[in-house]
């Protein structure tokens, strides 16, 4: 199951969860973090409304009460890059439209796609991270190619002077990948979340409980 590598860092206001790609586990990592920190969840831009949205998935997995899941600022119909989905819906995303929701809990904010996904003709997801002012965690799937993907993402985040809290990997353990990411990325692997079949709240809770035998899950 999940192994402790470093204790999770304390959160002030919250954390922005970005990733190396779409579909690599940002929502699963966000659900896990929400449970671990006792945090609220916010997905600023949801692209694609067919089926379960990210807010619904995270609420289900982390068993969050509805008031702990803040409404998306944009709900775009097509499962495309935000700039393209917005264009299809006839809207233009603007950084000034995004404000952190009010809450007394820490907040887990999930991006869409990776750090360099366009929001509009001029701005990228990484600009939203700077705008919101939260430190960042990088979610990635532990598979061939992950070292390069994580290191490139870290370069982008640091080029904007964002505070990087660390990396969370999903999937099989691969020590070689993890050591390379820590060494070349000058960062910590904060956790490894196992591949869960089936993906249920109980499996996520079990992953959380195995994270650190000295700490009770939230
Ligand atoms: N640890 C895991 N165990 C089991 N299934 C997983 C795990 N992580 C991800 N998955 C599967 O992969 C799918 C994609 O993961 P997830 O939705 O977390 O990706 P994402 O990076 O948030 O994608 P998006 O860019 O759409 O927000 C999940 O719906 C789930 O089916
Ligand atoms: Mg997601």
XYZ file of N, CA, C and O and ligand atoms in Angstrom, residues 21-28 30 41 43 46 53-55 57-58 110-113, ligand 2:
85
model
N -0.290 15.635 -16.772
C -1.126 15.363 -17.943
C -2.575 15.300 -17.478
O -2.846 15.373 -16.280
N -3.469 15.112 -18.413
C -4.850 14.826 -18.033
C -4.991 13.321 -17.774
O -4.236 12.511 -18.328
N -5.890 12.957 -16.894
C -6.179 11.543 -16.649
C -5.100 10.771 -15.912
O -5.046 9.547 -15.989
N -4.231 11.479 -15.153
C -3.134 10.766 -14.460
C -3.379 10.620 -12.961
O -2.514 10.124 -12.243
N -4.532 11.104 -12.487
C -4.835 10.882 -11.079
C -4.923 12.131 -10.217
O -4.921 12.015 -8.985
N -5.022 13.315 -10.822
C -5.126 14.539 -9.999
C -6.351 14.495 -9.084
O -6.281 14.907 -7.925
N -7.467 14.018 -9.615
C -8.678 13.992 -8.787
C -8.544 12.967 -7.669
O -8.984 13.217 -6.534
N -7.956 11.833 -7.955
C -7.754 10.805 -6.918
C -6.800 11.344 -5.850
O -7.045 11.209 -4.642
N -6.318 14.494 -5.197
C -7.041 15.576 -4.501
C -7.973 15.007 -3.442
O -8.084 15.556 -2.341
N -12.660 21.186 -1.165
C -12.191 20.947 -2.535
C -12.805 21.977 -3.472
O -13.983 22.314 -3.338
N -12.645 22.884 -7.835
C -12.175 22.704 -9.218
C -12.568 23.990 -9.955
O -13.747 24.177 -10.302
N -14.028 23.184 -14.897
C -14.419 21.817 -15.265
C -14.712 21.807 -16.761
O -15.621 22.490 -17.217
N -18.471 14.505 -12.857
C -17.483 15.595 -12.898
C -16.418 15.345 -11.833
O -16.586 14.500 -10.944
N -15.343 16.138 -11.900
C -14.278 15.972 -10.904
C -14.795 16.247 -9.496
O -14.443 15.547 -8.544
N -15.634 17.271 -9.365
C -16.182 17.592 -8.027
C -16.999 16.418 -7.494
O -16.925 16.086 -6.301
N -16.651 13.218 -8.363
C -15.734 12.105 -8.090
C -15.031 12.305 -6.749
O -14.960 11.387 -5.915
N -14.511 13.519 -6.539
C -13.765 13.792 -5.303
C -14.697 13.726 -4.099
O -14.350 13.156 -3.057
N -7.922 21.811 -7.607
C -7.429 20.953 -8.695
C -7.432 21.694 -10.021
O -8.467 22.199 -10.464
N -6.293 21.702 -10.691
C -6.203 22.290 -12.028
C -6.881 21.410 -13.066
O -7.496 20.387 -12.757
N -6.796 21.829 -14.310
C -7.276 21.015 -15.434
C -6.062 20.702 -16.295
O -5.248 21.587 -16.567
N -5.921 19.442 -16.701
C -4.774 19.060 -17.523
C -3.473 19.316 -16.778
O -3.380 19.063 -15.578
Mg -9.413 15.484 -12.398
